[in-house]
Short mmCIF file of C-alpha atoms in Angstrom, two decimals:
data_model
loop_
_atom_site.label_atom_id
_atom_site.label_comp_id
_atom_site.label_asym_id
_atom_site.label_seq_id
_atom_site.Cartn_x
_atom_site.Cartn_y
_atom_site.Cartn_z
CA UNK A 1 -27.15 8.68 16.86
CA UNK A 2 -29.36 7.30 19.68
CA UNK A 3 -28.53 7.73 23.37
CA UNK A 4 -27.21 4.19 23.70
CA UNK A 5 -24.92 4.77 20.73
CA UNK A 6 -23.54 7.92 22.34
CA UNK A 7 -22.92 6.08 25.61
CA UNK A 8 -21.05 3.35 23.77
CA UNK A 9 -18.89 6.02 22.17
CA UNK A 10 -17.46 7.13 25.52
CA UNK A 11 -14.35 5.03 26.03
CA UNK A 12 -11.61 5.51 28.62
CA UNK A 13 -8.16 4.00 28.85
CA UNK A 14 -8.37 2.13 32.15
CA UNK A 15 -12.06 1.40 31.98
CA UNK A 16 -14.98 1.73 29.61
CA UNK A 17 -18.38 3.24 30.35
CA UNK A 18 -21.07 1.05 28.86
CA UNK A 19 -24.69 1.37 30.01
CA UNK A 20 -23.54 2.42 33.47
CA UNK A 21 -21.24 -0.57 33.99
CA UNK A 22 -17.53 -0.17 34.69
CA UNK A 23 -15.31 -3.01 33.56
CA UNK A 24 -11.52 -3.09 33.71
CA UNK A 25 -9.66 -3.56 30.45
CA UNK A 26 -6.21 -4.89 31.10
CA UNK A 27 -4.14 -4.35 27.97
CA UNK A 28 -3.87 -1.87 25.15
CA UNK A 29 -4.48 -4.65 22.62
CA UNK A 30 -7.72 -5.57 24.38
CA UNK A 31 -8.81 -1.95 24.35
CA UNK A 32 -8.09 -1.59 20.63
CA UNK A 33 -9.99 -4.80 19.95
CA UNK A 34 -12.90 -3.33 21.89
CA UNK A 35 -12.77 -0.17 19.75
CA UNK A 36 -12.79 -2.29 16.59
CA UNK A 37 -15.77 -4.29 17.90
CA UNK A 38 -17.75 -1.14 18.70
CA UNK A 39 -16.94 0.35 15.29
CA UNK A 40 -18.03 -2.82 13.50
CA UNK A 41 -21.30 -2.96 15.45
CA UNK A 42 -22.18 0.68 14.79
CA UNK A 43 -20.64 2.43 11.77
CA UNK A 44 -21.79 5.79 13.19
CA UNK A 45 -19.95 5.25 16.47
CA UNK A 46 -18.08 8.30 17.76
CA UNK A 47 -14.90 7.92 19.81
CA UNK A 48 -14.23 10.59 22.41
CA UNK A 49 -11.29 9.46 24.55
CA UNK A 50 -8.38 8.13 22.49
CA UNK A 51 -5.27 9.81 23.90
CA UNK A 52 -5.08 7.43 26.91
CA UNK A 53 -4.41 4.64 24.42
CA UNK A 54 -1.02 6.24 23.83
CA UNK A 55 0.60 5.09 27.05
CA UNK A 56 3.78 3.48 28.33
CA UNK A 57 2.61 -0.05 27.60
CA UNK A 58 1.54 0.73 24.04
CA UNK A 59 4.66 2.77 23.19
CA UNK A 60 6.92 0.06 24.64
CA UNK A 61 5.13 -2.48 22.47
CA UNK A 62 5.63 -0.23 19.45
CA UNK A 63 9.33 0.06 20.30
CA UNK A 64 9.79 -3.71 20.12
CA UNK A 65 7.94 -3.91 16.79
CA UNK A 66 10.02 -1.28 15.00
CA UNK A 67 12.91 -2.44 12.83
CA UNK A 68 16.21 -1.16 14.20
CA UNK A 69 17.91 -1.51 10.82
CA UNK A 70 15.83 1.19 9.15
CA UNK A 71 17.36 4.53 8.17
CA UNK A 72 17.50 7.15 10.92
CA UNK A 73 15.90 10.58 10.90
CA UNK A 74 17.51 14.01 11.12
CA UNK A 75 18.46 13.54 14.80
CA UNK A 76 20.55 10.44 14.00
CA UNK A 77 19.06 8.45 16.90
CA UNK A 78 18.92 4.69 16.31
CA UNK A 79 16.76 2.09 18.03
CA UNK A 80 19.80 0.86 19.97
CA UNK A 81 20.57 4.37 21.22
CA UNK A 82 16.95 4.94 22.25
CA UNK A 83 16.84 1.60 24.08
CA UNK A 84 19.63 2.52 26.52
CA UNK A 85 17.19 4.60 28.59
CA UNK A 86 13.97 3.20 27.15
CA UNK A 87 11.74 3.53 30.21
CA UNK A 88 12.93 7.06 30.96
CA UNK A 89 12.71 8.13 27.30
CA UNK A 90 9.11 6.94 27.02
CA UNK A 91 8.20 8.63 30.32
CA UNK A 92 9.63 11.92 29.05
CA UNK A 93 7.80 11.52 25.73
CA UNK A 94 4.48 10.85 27.47
CA UNK A 95 4.95 13.84 29.76
CA UNK A 96 5.60 16.06 26.75
CA UNK A 97 2.46 14.72 25.09
CA UNK A 98 0.37 15.35 28.21
CA UNK A 99 1.57 18.97 28.36
CA UNK A 100 1.10 19.42 24.59
CA UNK A 101 4.80 20.25 24.22
CA UNK A 102 5.57 17.25 21.99
CA UNK A 103 6.07 18.19 18.36
CA UNK A 104 7.32 15.67 15.80
CA UNK A 105 10.63 16.59 14.21
CA UNK A 106 10.88 17.26 10.50
CA UNK A 107 11.18 14.20 8.31
CA UNK A 108 14.21 13.62 6.12
CA UNK A 109 13.29 13.28 2.46
CA UNK A 110 15.12 10.72 0.37
CA UNK A 111 14.47 10.21 -3.34
CA UNK A 112 13.98 6.58 -4.38
CA UNK A 113 14.16 5.55 -8.08
CA UNK A 114 10.75 4.55 -9.44
CA UNK A 115 10.60 0.93 -10.52
CA UNK A 116 10.51 0.71 -14.30
CA UNK A 117 10.75 4.48 -14.78
CA UNK A 118 14.39 5.45 -15.43
CA UNK A 119 15.18 8.99 -14.32
CA UNK A 120 12.03 9.28 -12.18
CA UNK A 121 12.05 9.29 -8.40
CA UNK A 122 9.53 9.16 -5.58
CA UNK A 123 10.08 10.92 -2.26
CA UNK A 124 10.39 8.79 0.86
CA UNK A 125 9.93 10.42 4.28
CA UNK A 126 12.25 9.16 7.02
CA UNK A 127 11.06 10.08 10.50
CA UNK A 128 13.04 10.22 13.74
CA UNK A 129 12.83 7.03 15.80
CA UNK A 130 10.82 8.53 18.66
CA UNK A 131 8.29 9.96 16.21
CA UNK A 132 7.89 6.50 14.71
CA UNK A 133 6.65 5.25 18.09
CA UNK A 134 3.87 7.83 18.10
CA UNK A 135 3.10 7.22 14.42
CA UNK A 136 2.78 3.47 14.93
CA UNK A 137 0.44 3.73 17.92
CA UNK A 138 -1.60 6.42 16.15
CA UNK A 139 -1.90 4.11 13.15
CA UNK A 140 -3.07 1.24 15.40
CA UNK A 141 -5.80 3.41 16.93
CA UNK A 142 -6.97 4.67 13.55
CA UNK A 143 -6.94 1.16 12.14
CA UNK A 144 -9.10 -0.11 15.01
CA UNK A 145 -11.66 2.62 14.30
CA UNK A 146 -11.73 2.59 10.51
CA UNK A 147 -10.85 -0.94 9.44
CA UNK A 148 -14.38 -2.21 10.25
CA UNK A 149 -15.99 0.47 8.06
CA UNK A 150 -13.64 0.46 5.07
CA UNK A 151 -15.35 -0.82 1.92
CA UNK A 152 -14.64 -4.14 0.24
CA UNK A 153 -13.21 -2.37 -2.82
CA UNK A 154 -10.20 -1.15 -0.78
CA UNK A 155 -7.27 -3.59 -0.63
CA UNK A 156 -4.10 -1.61 0.07
CA UNK A 157 -2.33 -1.51 3.45
CA UNK A 158 -5.08 -3.41 5.23
CA UNK A 159 -4.71 -6.43 7.54
CA UNK A 160 -5.78 -9.67 5.90
CA UNK A 161 -5.87 -8.08 2.45
CA UNK A 162 -3.25 -7.97 -0.28
CA UNK A 163 -2.53 -7.03 -3.85
CA UNK A 164 -3.05 -10.65 -4.89
CA UNK A 165 -6.51 -10.58 -3.34
CA UNK A 166 -7.27 -7.49 -5.42
CA UNK A 167 -5.95 -9.18 -8.57
CA UNK A 168 -7.96 -12.34 -7.86
CA UNK A 169 -11.21 -10.47 -7.16
CA UNK A 170 -10.81 -8.38 -10.31
CA UNK A 171 -9.97 -11.51 -12.33
CA UNK A 172 -13.05 -13.29 -10.96
CA UNK A 173 -15.33 -10.33 -11.63
CA UNK A 174 -14.16 -9.93 -15.23
CA UNK A 175 -14.53 -13.65 -15.96
CA UNK A 176 -17.86 -14.21 -14.21
CA UNK A 177 -19.93 -11.03 -14.32
CA UNK A 178 -17.90 -9.29 -17.00
CA UNK A 179 -18.25 -5.72 -18.20
CA UNK A 180 -18.07 -3.70 -21.40
CA UNK A 181 -15.64 -1.00 -20.38
CA UNK A 182 -12.86 -0.60 -17.82
CA UNK A 183 -11.68 2.79 -16.60
CA UNK A 184 -7.96 2.55 -15.83
CA UNK A 185 -7.64 5.30 -13.20
CA UNK A 186 -4.29 6.95 -12.58
CA UNK A 187 -4.24 9.44 -9.71
CA UNK A 188 -1.63 12.16 -9.94
CA UNK A 189 0.65 12.19 -6.88
CA UNK A 190 -2.13 10.97 -4.59
CA UNK A 191 -0.09 10.80 -1.37
CA UNK A 192 1.47 14.20 -2.00
CA UNK A 193 -1.82 16.01 -2.71
CA UNK A 194 -3.89 14.98 0.32
CA UNK A 195 -5.27 18.17 1.86
CA UNK A 196 -4.56 18.25 5.59
CA UNK A 197 -7.63 20.23 6.63
CA UNK A 198 -9.98 18.06 4.59
CA UNK A 199 -8.44 14.90 6.07
CA UNK A 200 -8.82 16.29 9.59
CA UNK A 201 -12.48 17.08 8.88
CA UNK A 202 -12.97 13.49 7.76
CA UNK A 203 -11.41 12.30 11.03
CA UNK A 204 -13.70 14.55 13.07
CA UNK A 205 -16.72 12.66 11.72
CA UNK A 206 -15.91 9.74 14.01
CA UNK A 207 -13.23 11.06 16.36
CA UNK A 208 -14.28 13.61 18.97
CA UNK A 209 -11.01 13.62 20.91
CA UNK A 210 -9.67 17.07 20.00
CA UNK A 211 -6.20 16.45 21.42
CA UNK A 212 -5.82 13.26 19.38
CA UNK A 213 -6.84 15.20 16.26
CA UNK A 214 -4.29 17.90 17.10
CA UNK A 215 -1.51 15.34 17.30
CA UNK A 216 -2.54 13.80 13.98
CA UNK A 217 -2.32 17.33 12.54
CA UNK A 218 1.17 17.73 14.00
CA UNK A 219 2.26 14.43 12.47
CA UNK A 220 1.02 15.64 9.09
CA UNK A 221 2.56 19.11 9.37
CA UNK A 222 5.92 18.18 10.91
CA UNK A 223 7.80 19.62 7.94
CA UNK A 224 10.35 18.20 5.53
CA UNK A 225 14.13 18.53 5.59
CA UNK A 226 15.39 18.22 2.02
CA UNK A 227 18.38 19.55 0.15
CA UNK A 228 19.74 20.93 3.45
CA UNK A 229 16.75 23.18 4.06
CA UNK A 230 13.50 23.01 6.02
CA UNK A 231 10.25 23.06 4.04
CA UNK A 232 6.80 23.48 5.56
CA UNK A 233 4.42 20.87 4.13
CA UNK A 234 0.92 22.26 3.68
CA UNK A 235 -0.41 19.11 2.06
CA UNK A 236 0.39 15.46 1.56
CA UNK A 237 0.93 12.43 3.76
CA UNK A 238 4.53 11.41 3.21
CA UNK A 239 5.26 7.86 2.13
CA UNK A 240 7.45 6.52 4.91
CA UNK A 241 5.32 7.93 7.71
CA UNK A 242 3.98 4.82 9.48
CA UNK A 243 0.53 6.40 9.86
CA UNK A 244 0.42 7.46 6.21
CA UNK A 245 -1.14 4.26 4.78
CA UNK A 246 -4.19 4.31 7.07
CA UNK A 247 -4.55 8.10 6.76
CA UNK A 248 -4.48 7.89 2.96
CA UNK A 249 -7.03 5.06 3.08
CA UNK A 250 -9.31 7.20 5.24
CA UNK A 251 -9.04 10.03 2.71
CA UNK A 252 -9.78 7.69 -0.21
CA UNK A 253 -12.60 6.07 1.77
CA UNK A 254 -14.56 9.32 1.96
CA UNK A 255 -13.51 10.80 -1.39
CA UNK A 256 -13.75 7.68 -3.57
CA UNK A 257 -14.99 4.45 -2.01
CA UNK A 258 -18.21 5.59 -0.32
CA UNK A 259 -19.02 7.92 -3.21
CA UNK A 260 -18.62 5.17 -5.80
CA UNK A 261 -20.62 2.65 -3.75
CA UNK A 262 -23.40 4.89 -2.46
CA UNK A 263 -23.80 7.52 -5.17
CA UNK A 264 -22.31 6.52 -8.51
CA UNK A 265 -23.60 2.93 -8.56
CA UNK A 266 -27.09 4.18 -7.66
CA UNK A 267 -27.20 6.59 -10.61
CA UNK A 268 -25.55 4.36 -13.22
CA UNK A 269 -27.59 2.05 -15.43
CA UNK A 270 -25.85 -0.87 -13.75
CA UNK A 271 -23.39 -1.31 -10.89
CA UNK A 272 -19.96 0.29 -11.23
CA UNK A 273 -17.44 -2.01 -9.58
CA UNK A 274 -14.28 -0.52 -8.04
CA UNK A 275 -10.99 -2.25 -7.25
CA UNK A 276 -8.56 0.06 -5.42
CA UNK A 277 -5.15 -0.72 -4.00
CA UNK A 278 -3.89 2.53 -2.42
CA UNK A 279 -3.77 4.90 -5.42
CA UNK A 280 -3.95 2.15 -8.06
CA UNK A 281 -7.57 1.76 -9.17
CA UNK A 282 -9.75 0.34 -11.93
CA UNK A 283 -13.50 0.80 -12.40
CA UNK A 284 -15.57 -1.81 -14.25
CA UNK A 285 -18.64 -0.47 -16.05
CA UNK A 286 -21.29 -2.49 -17.87
CA UNK A 287 -22.01 0.25 -20.40
CA UNK A 288 -19.76 2.68 -22.21
CA UNK A 289 -22.26 5.48 -21.61
CA UNK A 290 -21.89 4.89 -17.87
CA UNK A 291 -18.10 4.93 -18.14
CA UNK A 292 -18.09 8.33 -19.87
CA UNK A 293 -20.40 9.81 -17.22
CA UNK A 294 -18.45 8.25 -14.35
CA UNK A 295 -15.13 9.55 -15.64
CA UNK A 296 -16.52 13.06 -15.98
CA UNK A 297 -18.03 12.92 -12.49
CA UNK A 298 -14.81 11.47 -11.09
CA UNK A 299 -12.79 14.45 -12.33
CA UNK A 300 -15.16 16.81 -10.56
CA UNK A 301 -15.15 14.73 -7.39
CA UNK A 302 -11.36 14.64 -7.21
CA UNK A 303 -11.08 18.36 -7.92
CA UNK A 304 -13.45 19.09 -5.03
CA UNK A 305 -11.04 17.40 -2.62
CA UNK A 306 -7.76 18.64 -4.10
CA UNK A 307 -6.89 15.55 -6.12
CA UNK A 308 -6.26 15.14 -9.85
CA UNK A 309 -6.33 12.50 -12.52
CA UNK A 310 -3.24 11.92 -14.59
CA UNK A 311 -4.97 12.68 -17.90
CA UNK A 312 -2.25 11.05 -20.01
CA UNK A 313 -2.40 7.72 -18.20
CA UNK A 314 -6.09 7.49 -17.29
CA UNK A 315 -7.96 5.72 -20.08
CA UNK A 316 -11.26 4.10 -20.98
CA UNK A 317 -10.65 0.56 -22.25
CA UNK A 318 -13.05 -1.55 -24.31
CA UNK A 319 -13.17 -4.88 -22.48
CA UNK A 320 -16.15 -6.92 -23.65
CA UNK A 321 -15.82 -10.71 -23.79
CA UNK A 322 -19.04 -11.04 -25.79
CA UNK A 323 -17.63 -8.98 -28.65
CA UNK A 324 -14.27 -10.77 -28.74
CA UNK A 325 -12.74 -11.75 -31.16
CA UNK A 326 -15.00 -10.08 -33.74
CA UNK A 327 -14.16 -6.69 -32.28
CA UNK A 328 -10.68 -6.01 -30.93
CA UNK A 329 -10.64 -5.42 -27.19
CA UNK A 330 -8.15 -3.41 -25.18
CA UNK A 331 -5.81 -4.24 -22.32
CA UNK A 332 -4.97 -2.53 -19.06
CA UNK A 333 -2.38 -2.89 -16.31
CA UNK A 334 -3.15 -3.36 -12.63
CA UNK A 335 -0.62 -4.05 -9.86
CA UNK A 336 2.04 -5.23 -12.29
CA UNK A 337 -0.25 -7.48 -14.35
CA UNK A 338 -1.70 -6.89 -17.81
CA UNK A 339 -5.32 -7.99 -18.12
CA UNK A 340 -6.48 -9.05 -21.58
CA UNK A 341 -9.06 -11.29 -23.27
CA UNK A 342 -8.03 -14.40 -25.20
CA UNK A 343 -9.44 -17.62 -26.63
CA UNK A 344 -8.25 -20.82 -24.97
CA UNK A 345 -7.14 -23.96 -26.78
CA UNK A 346 -10.58 -25.49 -26.34
CA UNK A 347 -12.25 -22.38 -27.76
CA UNK A 348 -13.55 -20.71 -24.59
CA UNK A 349 -13.08 -16.97 -24.17
CA UNK A 350 -11.74 -15.74 -20.87
CA UNK A 351 -9.71 -13.00 -19.19
CA UNK A 352 -6.05 -13.61 -18.40
CA UNK A 353 -3.54 -11.74 -16.23
CA UNK A 354 0.14 -11.85 -17.16
CA UNK A 355 3.23 -9.90 -16.13
CA UNK A 356 3.04 -6.47 -17.74
CA UNK A 357 5.68 -5.70 -20.36
CA UNK A 358 6.79 -2.57 -18.54
CA UNK A 359 7.23 -4.41 -15.27
CA UNK A 360 8.96 -7.36 -16.99
CA UNK A 361 11.46 -5.07 -18.70
CA UNK A 362 12.11 -2.99 -15.60
CA UNK A 363 12.75 -6.12 -13.52
CA UNK A 364 15.25 -7.38 -16.10
CA UNK A 365 17.02 -4.01 -16.00
CA UNK A 366 17.20 -4.34 -12.24
CA UNK A 367 18.72 -7.81 -12.61
CA UNK A 368 21.30 -6.50 -15.06
CA UNK A 369 22.21 -3.58 -12.80
CA UNK A 370 22.56 -5.85 -9.77
CA UNK A 371 24.73 -8.40 -11.61
CA UNK A 372 26.91 -5.66 -13.07
CA UNK A 373 27.51 -3.84 -9.79
CA UNK A 374 27.87 -6.90 -7.51
CA UNK A 375 29.76 -9.37 -9.69
CA UNK A 376 33.14 -8.68 -8.05
CA UNK A 377 31.98 -8.22 -4.46
CA UNK A 378 31.57 -11.89 -3.54
CA UNK A 379 32.46 -15.36 -4.68
CA UNK A 380 30.20 -17.19 -7.12
CA UNK A 381 28.18 -19.25 -4.62
CA UNK A 382 27.14 -16.37 -2.32
CA UNK A 383 26.26 -14.31 -5.39
CA UNK A 384 24.17 -17.17 -6.78
CA UNK A 385 22.34 -17.54 -3.46
CA UNK A 386 21.46 -13.83 -3.38
CA UNK A 387 20.50 -13.90 -7.05
CA UNK A 388 18.18 -16.86 -6.40
CA UNK A 389 16.51 -15.05 -3.51
CA UNK A 390 15.68 -12.23 -5.94
CA UNK A 391 14.31 -14.72 -8.46
CA UNK A 392 12.28 -16.36 -5.71
CA UNK A 393 10.67 -13.03 -4.84
CA UNK A 394 9.69 -12.49 -8.48
CA UNK A 395 8.27 -16.01 -8.78
CA UNK A 396 6.27 -15.66 -5.57
CA UNK A 397 4.70 -12.38 -6.71
CA UNK A 398 4.03 -13.15 -10.38
CA UNK A 399 3.36 -16.85 -9.92
CA UNK A 400 -0.38 -16.65 -10.57
CA UNK A 401 -2.63 -18.93 -12.60
CA UNK A 402 -1.94 -18.89 -16.36
CA UNK A 403 1.20 -16.75 -15.98
CA UNK A 404 3.91 -19.40 -15.63
CA UNK A 405 5.18 -18.95 -19.20
CA UNK A 406 6.02 -15.33 -18.44
CA UNK A 407 7.66 -16.24 -15.13
CA UNK A 408 9.72 -19.01 -16.75
CA UNK A 409 10.83 -16.57 -19.43
CA UNK A 410 11.94 -14.10 -16.76
CA UNK A 411 13.95 -16.77 -14.93
CA UNK A 412 15.53 -17.88 -18.23
CA UNK A 413 16.56 -14.38 -19.30
CA UNK A 414 17.73 -13.43 -15.81
CA UNK A 415 19.92 -16.53 -15.62
CA UNK A 416 21.53 -15.63 -18.95
CA UNK A 417 22.22 -12.13 -17.64
CA UNK A 418 23.83 -13.64 -14.53
CA UNK A 419 26.01 -15.93 -16.68
CA UNK A 420 27.07 -13.01 -18.87
CA UNK A 421 28.20 -10.76 -16.01
CA UNK A 422 29.88 -13.54 -14.01
CA UNK A 423 32.12 -14.01 -17.04
CA UNK A 424 33.08 -10.35 -16.88
CA UNK A 425 34.60 -10.46 -13.44
CA UNK A 426 38.04 -10.62 -15.01
CA UNK A 427 39.65 -10.64 -18.43
CA UNK A 428 39.47 -14.42 -18.42
CA UNK A 429 36.10 -16.17 -18.65
CA UNK A 430 35.00 -17.90 -15.45
CA UNK A 431 33.15 -20.70 -17.28
CA UNK A 432 31.59 -21.57 -20.61
CA UNK A 433 27.91 -22.36 -21.09
CA UNK A 434 28.41 -26.13 -20.72
CA UNK A 435 30.16 -25.62 -17.40
CA UNK A 436 27.43 -23.25 -16.28
CA UNK A 437 24.78 -25.85 -17.14
CA UNK A 438 26.58 -28.33 -14.91
CA UNK A 439 26.58 -25.68 -12.19
CA UNK A 440 22.81 -25.22 -12.68
CA UNK A 441 22.22 -28.95 -12.31
CA UNK A 442 24.11 -28.94 -9.02
CA UNK A 443 22.58 -25.67 -7.80
CA UNK A 444 19.27 -25.19 -9.64
CA UNK A 445 17.24 -22.01 -9.86
CA UNK A 446 14.08 -21.72 -7.72
CA UNK A 447 11.21 -23.82 -9.02
CA UNK A 448 8.56 -21.90 -10.93
CA UNK A 449 5.08 -22.72 -9.69
CA UNK A 450 1.70 -21.15 -9.03
CA UNK A 451 1.71 -19.39 -5.66
CA UNK A 452 -1.62 -17.63 -6.12
CA UNK A 453 -4.63 -19.41 -7.60
CA UNK A 454 -6.93 -17.00 -9.44
CA UNK A 455 -9.66 -19.58 -10.02
#
């Protein structure tokens, strides 16, 4: 880096040193915006003074942003309890951080059922409220540094980006530029297999504040309290930790995104296009020979950094519009949608995204479970309102171009399930189908429409 670049990398909390000029920066938000600007202007920028950005103003702001209704950590402290002596509590926390005596408490692990996978669970880390303040401000600082340098192929947990943007970009790429083969990548326990020391080395590339790095390490290694015992976590970035999304994106940025963009695409016969949302990823290859080589190289790359492919779920899918329908083409799932090739009514061949069968079935099971367990807890109208809010959420997510038939089918089947279980609230039927139809006319289901245009 040149001398000017190094000077621009020296940033203080109350002021910034820039070519010998001292200018006051009044708020933490302004300072973070300045960091983001510097990072966007120079991708090699190094940041040397980050701890001052964790201050009373920033932690107080974080306090007001945190949801007080969330589950509490092992200390049982709620947002309301912490607020009673907010100023004093934050002062004590900052003093502990300045003296390096602050250590995050162990997180409480809770197992959450996996959507659409009966009997399978994913661990959720619940941190203590005070630790969430530090996590949130740490995440803000990291986001300011890394968001400007993250690659376009990364969509998950990023401001201004979403799963629907990933679906739309993939849809557009497959329909316009096309490809011959898609690699449906399934990473095995990505969040749980992130190597702490490797992640910290990645952070040291741009962050030269050793104390800040030490506190990130403490957040990662705080330990887990599960099944009434304390477990030291040597790897992984627990889902539930507020800083986990940006930390996992940083890990994937160096392990996958930059490698695919800067190395793999340069050695392939033609560009390999990546679409990654957190740990959900597909790679579009123009030639099958490239796909085979990329998959082999990907296994080695992941192994080098402590990650693994789920061999059973990772697959190479034939996906060539030019060969359809003479040669049968495959399908693949991405973010709850199944992508496949079909011929339209006017004879054109194009790619379509519809609700995946697995996700459709799992959502219907969820509807059945909810209706069964809640049918006697409220009167009909409040139940119908809550039921409609659930339908509305489904419609808003899956309401994409060319998928309304699937969404209408889901609403139809869900409504029948609701009718069935409302008639099982007692030994006597609440209403027959004709009466229920009159009820639907008076209180209709949410309207099915396209919420996300793919073209």
